[in-house]
mmCIF file of C-alpha atoms in Angstrom:
data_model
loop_
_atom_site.group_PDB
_atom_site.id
_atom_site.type_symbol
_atom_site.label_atom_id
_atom_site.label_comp_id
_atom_site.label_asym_id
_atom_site.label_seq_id
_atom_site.Cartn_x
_atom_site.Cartn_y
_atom_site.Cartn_z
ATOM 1 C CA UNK A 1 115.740 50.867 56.930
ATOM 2 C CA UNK A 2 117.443 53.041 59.843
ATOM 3 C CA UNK A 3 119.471 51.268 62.466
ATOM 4 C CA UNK A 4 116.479 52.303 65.005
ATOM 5 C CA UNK A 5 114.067 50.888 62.924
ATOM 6 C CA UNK A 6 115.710 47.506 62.668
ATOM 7 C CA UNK A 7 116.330 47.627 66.523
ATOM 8 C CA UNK A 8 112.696 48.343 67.238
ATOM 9 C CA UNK A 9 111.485 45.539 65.044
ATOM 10 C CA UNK A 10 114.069 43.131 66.121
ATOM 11 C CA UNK A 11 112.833 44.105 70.487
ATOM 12 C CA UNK A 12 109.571 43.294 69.149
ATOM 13 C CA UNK A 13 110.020 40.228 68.332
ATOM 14 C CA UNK A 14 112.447 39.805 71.307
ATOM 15 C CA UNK A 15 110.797 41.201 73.854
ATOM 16 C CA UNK A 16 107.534 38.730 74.210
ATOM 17 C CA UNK A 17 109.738 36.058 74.134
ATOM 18 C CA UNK A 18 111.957 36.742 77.012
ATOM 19 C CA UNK A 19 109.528 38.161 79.035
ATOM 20 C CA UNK A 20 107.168 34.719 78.611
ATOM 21 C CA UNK A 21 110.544 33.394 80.875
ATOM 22 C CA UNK A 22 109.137 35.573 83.554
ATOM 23 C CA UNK A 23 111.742 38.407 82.780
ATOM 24 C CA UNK A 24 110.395 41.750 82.958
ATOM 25 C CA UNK A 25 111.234 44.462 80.425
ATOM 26 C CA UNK A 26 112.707 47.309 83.035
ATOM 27 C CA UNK A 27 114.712 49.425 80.376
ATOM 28 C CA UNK A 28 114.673 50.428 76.728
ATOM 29 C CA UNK A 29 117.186 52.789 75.218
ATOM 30 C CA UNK A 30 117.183 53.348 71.555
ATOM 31 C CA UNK A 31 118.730 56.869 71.248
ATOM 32 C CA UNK A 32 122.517 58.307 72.470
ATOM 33 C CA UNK A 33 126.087 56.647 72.957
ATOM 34 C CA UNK A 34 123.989 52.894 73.911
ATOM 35 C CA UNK A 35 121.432 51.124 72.432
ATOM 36 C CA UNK A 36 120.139 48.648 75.250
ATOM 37 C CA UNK A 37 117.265 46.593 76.366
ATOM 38 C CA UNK A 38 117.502 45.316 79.942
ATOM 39 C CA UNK A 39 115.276 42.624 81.963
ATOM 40 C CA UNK A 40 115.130 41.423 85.321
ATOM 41 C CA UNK A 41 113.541 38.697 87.737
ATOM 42 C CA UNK A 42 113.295 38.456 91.403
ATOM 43 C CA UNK A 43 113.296 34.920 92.322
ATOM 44 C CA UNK A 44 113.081 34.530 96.419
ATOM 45 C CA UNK A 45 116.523 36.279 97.795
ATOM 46 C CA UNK A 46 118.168 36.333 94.298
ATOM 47 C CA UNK A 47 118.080 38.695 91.393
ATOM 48 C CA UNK A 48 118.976 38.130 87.592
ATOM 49 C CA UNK A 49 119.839 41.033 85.168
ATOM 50 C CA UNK A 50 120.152 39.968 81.356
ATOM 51 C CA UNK A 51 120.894 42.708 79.682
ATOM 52 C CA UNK A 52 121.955 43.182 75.487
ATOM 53 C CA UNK A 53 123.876 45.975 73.964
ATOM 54 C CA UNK A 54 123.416 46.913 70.352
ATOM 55 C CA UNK A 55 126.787 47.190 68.751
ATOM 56 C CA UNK A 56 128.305 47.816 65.051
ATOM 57 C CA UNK A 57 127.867 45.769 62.204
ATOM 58 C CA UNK A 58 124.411 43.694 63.648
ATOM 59 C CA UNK A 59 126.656 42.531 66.458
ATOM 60 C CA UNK A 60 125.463 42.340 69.967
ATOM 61 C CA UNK A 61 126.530 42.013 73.689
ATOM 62 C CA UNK A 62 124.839 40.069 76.065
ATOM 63 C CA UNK A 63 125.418 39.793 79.741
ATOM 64 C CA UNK A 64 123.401 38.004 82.982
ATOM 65 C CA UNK A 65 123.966 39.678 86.543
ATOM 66 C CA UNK A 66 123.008 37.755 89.572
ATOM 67 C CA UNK A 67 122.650 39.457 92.492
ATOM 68 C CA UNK A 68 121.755 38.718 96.056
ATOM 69 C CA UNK A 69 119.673 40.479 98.533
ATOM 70 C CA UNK A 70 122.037 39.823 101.516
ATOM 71 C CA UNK A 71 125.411 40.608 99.574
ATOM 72 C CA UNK A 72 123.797 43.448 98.211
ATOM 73 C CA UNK A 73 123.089 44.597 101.636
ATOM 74 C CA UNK A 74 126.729 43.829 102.494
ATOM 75 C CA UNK A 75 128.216 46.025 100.057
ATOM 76 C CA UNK A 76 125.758 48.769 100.251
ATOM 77 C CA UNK A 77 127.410 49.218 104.295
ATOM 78 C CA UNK A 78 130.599 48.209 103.116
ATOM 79 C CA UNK A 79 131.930 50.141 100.375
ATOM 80 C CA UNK A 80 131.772 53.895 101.277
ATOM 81 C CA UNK A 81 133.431 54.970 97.835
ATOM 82 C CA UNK A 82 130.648 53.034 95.885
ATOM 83 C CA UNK A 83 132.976 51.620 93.373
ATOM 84 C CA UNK A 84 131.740 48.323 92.989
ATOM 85 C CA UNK A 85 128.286 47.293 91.717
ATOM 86 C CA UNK A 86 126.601 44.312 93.869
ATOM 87 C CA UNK A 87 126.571 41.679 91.565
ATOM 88 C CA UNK A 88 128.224 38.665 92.545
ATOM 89 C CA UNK A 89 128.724 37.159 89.355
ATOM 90 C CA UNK A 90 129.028 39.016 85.574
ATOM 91 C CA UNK A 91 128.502 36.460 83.033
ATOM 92 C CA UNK A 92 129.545 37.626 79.479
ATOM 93 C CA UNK A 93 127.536 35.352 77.457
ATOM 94 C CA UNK A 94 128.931 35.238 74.015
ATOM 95 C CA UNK A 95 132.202 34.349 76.477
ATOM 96 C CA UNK A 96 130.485 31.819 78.099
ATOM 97 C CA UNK A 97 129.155 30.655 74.912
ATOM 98 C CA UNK A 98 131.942 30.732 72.787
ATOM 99 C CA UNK A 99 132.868 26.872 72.299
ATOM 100 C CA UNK A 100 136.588 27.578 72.836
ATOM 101 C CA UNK A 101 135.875 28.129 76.662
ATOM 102 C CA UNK A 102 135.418 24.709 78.833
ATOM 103 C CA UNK A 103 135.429 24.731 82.260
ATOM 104 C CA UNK A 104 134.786 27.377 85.272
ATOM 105 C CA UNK A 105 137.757 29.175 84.477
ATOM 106 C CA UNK A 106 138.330 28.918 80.892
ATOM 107 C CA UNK A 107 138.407 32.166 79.420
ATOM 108 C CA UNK A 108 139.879 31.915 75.271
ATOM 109 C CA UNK A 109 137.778 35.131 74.276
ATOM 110 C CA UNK A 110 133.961 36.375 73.573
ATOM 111 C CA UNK A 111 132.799 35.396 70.209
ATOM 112 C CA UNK A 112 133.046 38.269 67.052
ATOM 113 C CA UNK A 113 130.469 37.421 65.145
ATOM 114 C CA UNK A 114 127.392 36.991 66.935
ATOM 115 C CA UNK A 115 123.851 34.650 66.004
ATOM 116 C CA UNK A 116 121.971 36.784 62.668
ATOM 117 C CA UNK A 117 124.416 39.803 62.652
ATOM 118 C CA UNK A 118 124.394 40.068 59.081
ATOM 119 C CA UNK A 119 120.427 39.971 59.494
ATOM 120 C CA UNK A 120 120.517 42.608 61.938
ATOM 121 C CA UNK A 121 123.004 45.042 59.913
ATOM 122 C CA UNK A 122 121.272 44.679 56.729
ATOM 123 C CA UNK A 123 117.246 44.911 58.324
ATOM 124 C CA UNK A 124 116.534 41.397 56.805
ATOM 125 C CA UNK A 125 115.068 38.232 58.970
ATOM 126 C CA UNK A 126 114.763 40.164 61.588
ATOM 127 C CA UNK A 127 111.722 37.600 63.409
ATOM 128 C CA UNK A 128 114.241 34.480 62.528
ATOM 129 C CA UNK A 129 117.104 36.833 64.050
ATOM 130 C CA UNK A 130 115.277 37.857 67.267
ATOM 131 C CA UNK A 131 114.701 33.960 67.617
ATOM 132 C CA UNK A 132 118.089 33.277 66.819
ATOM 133 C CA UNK A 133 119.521 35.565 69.504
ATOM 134 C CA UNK A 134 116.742 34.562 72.055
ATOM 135 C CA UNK A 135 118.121 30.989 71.564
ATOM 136 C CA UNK A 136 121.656 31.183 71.973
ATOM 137 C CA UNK A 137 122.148 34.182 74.901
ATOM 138 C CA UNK A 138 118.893 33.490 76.756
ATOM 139 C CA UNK A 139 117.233 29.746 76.042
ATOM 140 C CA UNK A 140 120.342 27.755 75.581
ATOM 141 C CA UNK A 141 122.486 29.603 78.336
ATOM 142 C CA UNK A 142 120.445 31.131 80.995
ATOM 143 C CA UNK A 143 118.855 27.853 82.740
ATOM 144 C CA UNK A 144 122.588 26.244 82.920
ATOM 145 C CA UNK A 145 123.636 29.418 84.720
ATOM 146 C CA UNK A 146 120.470 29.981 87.045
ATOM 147 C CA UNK A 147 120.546 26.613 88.505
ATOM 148 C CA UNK A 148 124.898 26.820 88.545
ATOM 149 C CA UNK A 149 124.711 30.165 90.374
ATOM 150 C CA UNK A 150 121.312 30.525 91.757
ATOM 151 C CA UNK A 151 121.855 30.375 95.649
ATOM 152 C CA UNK A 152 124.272 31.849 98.272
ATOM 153 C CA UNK A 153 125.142 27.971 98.956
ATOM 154 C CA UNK A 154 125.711 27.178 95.003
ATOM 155 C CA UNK A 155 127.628 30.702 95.291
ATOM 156 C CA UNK A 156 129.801 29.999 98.208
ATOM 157 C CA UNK A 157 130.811 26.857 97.048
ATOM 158 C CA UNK A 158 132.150 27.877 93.327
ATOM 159 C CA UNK A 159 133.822 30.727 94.623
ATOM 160 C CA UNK A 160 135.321 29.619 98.218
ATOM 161 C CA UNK A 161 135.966 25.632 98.060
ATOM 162 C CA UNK A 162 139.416 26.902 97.228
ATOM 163 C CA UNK A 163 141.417 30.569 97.508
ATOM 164 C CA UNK A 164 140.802 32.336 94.566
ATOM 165 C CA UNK A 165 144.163 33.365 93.940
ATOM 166 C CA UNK A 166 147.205 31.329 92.490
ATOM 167 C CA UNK A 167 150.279 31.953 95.114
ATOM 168 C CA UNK A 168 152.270 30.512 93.034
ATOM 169 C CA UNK A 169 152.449 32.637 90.209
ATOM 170 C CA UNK A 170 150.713 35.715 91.902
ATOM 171 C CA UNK A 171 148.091 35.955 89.486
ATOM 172 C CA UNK A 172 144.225 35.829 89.581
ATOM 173 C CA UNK A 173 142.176 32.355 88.676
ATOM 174 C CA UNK A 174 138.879 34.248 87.222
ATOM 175 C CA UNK A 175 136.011 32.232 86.838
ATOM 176 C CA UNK A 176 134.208 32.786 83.292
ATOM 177 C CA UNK A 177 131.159 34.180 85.378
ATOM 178 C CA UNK A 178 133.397 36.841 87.014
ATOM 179 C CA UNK A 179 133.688 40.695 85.337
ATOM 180 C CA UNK A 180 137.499 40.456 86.966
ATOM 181 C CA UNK A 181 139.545 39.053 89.604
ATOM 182 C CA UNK A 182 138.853 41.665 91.574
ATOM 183 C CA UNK A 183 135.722 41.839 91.744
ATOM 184 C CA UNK A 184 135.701 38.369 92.246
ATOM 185 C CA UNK A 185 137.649 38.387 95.428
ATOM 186 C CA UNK A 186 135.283 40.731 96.754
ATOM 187 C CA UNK A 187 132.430 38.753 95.934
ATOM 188 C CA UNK A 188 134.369 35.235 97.540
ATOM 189 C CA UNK A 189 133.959 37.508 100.830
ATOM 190 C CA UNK A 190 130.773 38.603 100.448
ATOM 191 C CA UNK A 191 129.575 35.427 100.005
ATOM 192 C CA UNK A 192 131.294 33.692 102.682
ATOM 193 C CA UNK A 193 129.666 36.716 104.875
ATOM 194 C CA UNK A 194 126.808 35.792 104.221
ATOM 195 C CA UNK A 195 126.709 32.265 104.468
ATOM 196 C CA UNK A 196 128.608 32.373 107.708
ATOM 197 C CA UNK A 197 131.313 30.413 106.242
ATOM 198 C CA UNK A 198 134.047 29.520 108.642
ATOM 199 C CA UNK A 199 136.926 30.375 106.254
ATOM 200 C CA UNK A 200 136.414 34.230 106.028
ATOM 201 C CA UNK A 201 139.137 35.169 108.230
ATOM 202 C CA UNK A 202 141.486 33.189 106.524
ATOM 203 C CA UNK A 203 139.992 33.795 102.853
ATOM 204 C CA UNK A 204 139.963 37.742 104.233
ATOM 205 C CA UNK A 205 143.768 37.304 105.053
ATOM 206 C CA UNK A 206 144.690 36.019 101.975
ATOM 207 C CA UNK A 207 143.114 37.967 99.361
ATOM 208 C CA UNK A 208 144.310 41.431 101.800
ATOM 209 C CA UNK A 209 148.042 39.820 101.653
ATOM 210 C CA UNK A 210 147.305 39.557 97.821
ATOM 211 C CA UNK A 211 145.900 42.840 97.360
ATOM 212 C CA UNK A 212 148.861 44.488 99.167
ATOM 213 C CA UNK A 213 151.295 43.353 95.862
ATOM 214 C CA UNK A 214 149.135 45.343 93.946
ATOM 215 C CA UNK A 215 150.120 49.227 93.326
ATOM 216 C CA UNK A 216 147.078 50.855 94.140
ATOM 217 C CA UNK A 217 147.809 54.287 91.502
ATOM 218 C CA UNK A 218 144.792 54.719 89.462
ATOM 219 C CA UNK A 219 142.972 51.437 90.967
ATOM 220 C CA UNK A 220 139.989 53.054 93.273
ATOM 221 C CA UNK A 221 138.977 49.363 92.656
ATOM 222 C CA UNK A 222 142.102 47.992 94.791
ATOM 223 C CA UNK A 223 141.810 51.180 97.576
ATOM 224 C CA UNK A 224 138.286 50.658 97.820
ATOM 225 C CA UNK A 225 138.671 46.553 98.310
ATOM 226 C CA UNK A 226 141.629 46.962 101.332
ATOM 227 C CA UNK A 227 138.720 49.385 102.694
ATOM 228 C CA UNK A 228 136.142 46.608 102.529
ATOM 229 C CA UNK A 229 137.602 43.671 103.842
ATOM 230 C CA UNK A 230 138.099 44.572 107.539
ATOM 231 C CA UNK A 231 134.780 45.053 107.527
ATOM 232 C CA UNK A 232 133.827 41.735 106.397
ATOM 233 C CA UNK A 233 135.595 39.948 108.325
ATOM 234 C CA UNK A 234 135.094 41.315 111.999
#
């Protein structure tokens, strides 16, 4: 059986059962450099991107995007490079799910192996594998994170009850449902913007003061983020 083949099975079991979570089905790629199968749902000012990537050996990659409607809107004026996608928080689930990580900032690895990969690379199970994977990166995970992260207040309050940055050793404290630190920082502010929190100068002062330490060479990431920040906190 082709690699397709088992992929196409495997999404049909899949499929139906994420999208009976009220997840719609918004992009299927089975051809080229990615395999993919993406889903969304738009729940009041908040959306949620879980997404799964295809990789070697029956392995996969999973990830959940939460985005918000006002941050979004932020950025979209903000960031005149367009270097940063408007998510405010990048969860890589077999991360997040990989037992040796405990706490908000935790961060020992993703998992190798993921649920049925030896299923999935030899074309065998595939209904119990779909289930499998539907279990532990959707069922399992995804209701934990939605109610964690599913509000500008819930947001604000993971990312800005303290600085994000560690002064004492210079170094970034990424949460597990950050991409990276600085894309973190950048959604702290956005956040705060949008909840009118009354720390965004000071939060905007610090992470600018951080960011200066940084060498900008090859980071459009770091030049576009001292762009930003004036702007958000005005």
């Amino acid at each position: 059986m082709s690699k397709k083949k088992i992929e196409e099975d495997f999404l049909g079991y899949l499929i139906p059962l994420i999208e009976k979570e009220g997840f719609l089905l918004v992009k299927k790629q089975l051809t080229g450099s990615e395999h993919l199968v993406v889903f969304e749902k738009q729940e009041g000012n908040v959306r949620y991107v879980w997404s799964l990537y295809f990789l070697k050996y029956g392995r996969v990659d999973v990830f959940f995007k939460v985005y918000f409607n006002e941050t979004t809107l932020l950025l979209k004026n903000s960031d005149t490079h367009k270097v940063f996608d408007s998510e405010i928080f990048l969860v890589d689930l077999r991360t997040y799910t990989n037992p040796a990580n405990k706490g908000d900032y935790s961060s020992e690895g993703s998992l190798y192996e993921t649920p049925h990969s030896n299923d999935l690379m030899n074309g065998i199970n595939i209904e119990d594998a779909a289930k499998g994977v539907f279990m532990a990166f959707f069922k399992m995970p995804i209701p934990k994170l939605t109610e964690r992260l599913g509000s500008l207040e819930k947001a604000d309050k993971l990312l800005n009850n303290e600085p994000t940055v560690e002064f004492n050793n210079k170094d970034f404290n990424v949460l597990i449902y950050s991409a990276t630190g600085v894309s973190q920082l950048l959604s702290s502010l956005l956040v705060a913007k949008a909840t009118n929190n009354p720390s965004l100068p000071i939060l905007g002062r610090i992470y600018m003061d951080f960011i200066n330490t940084i060498n900008p060479d090859g980071r459009p990431d770091i030049v576009a983020l001292k762009e930003i920040i004036p702007s958000l906190i005005v």
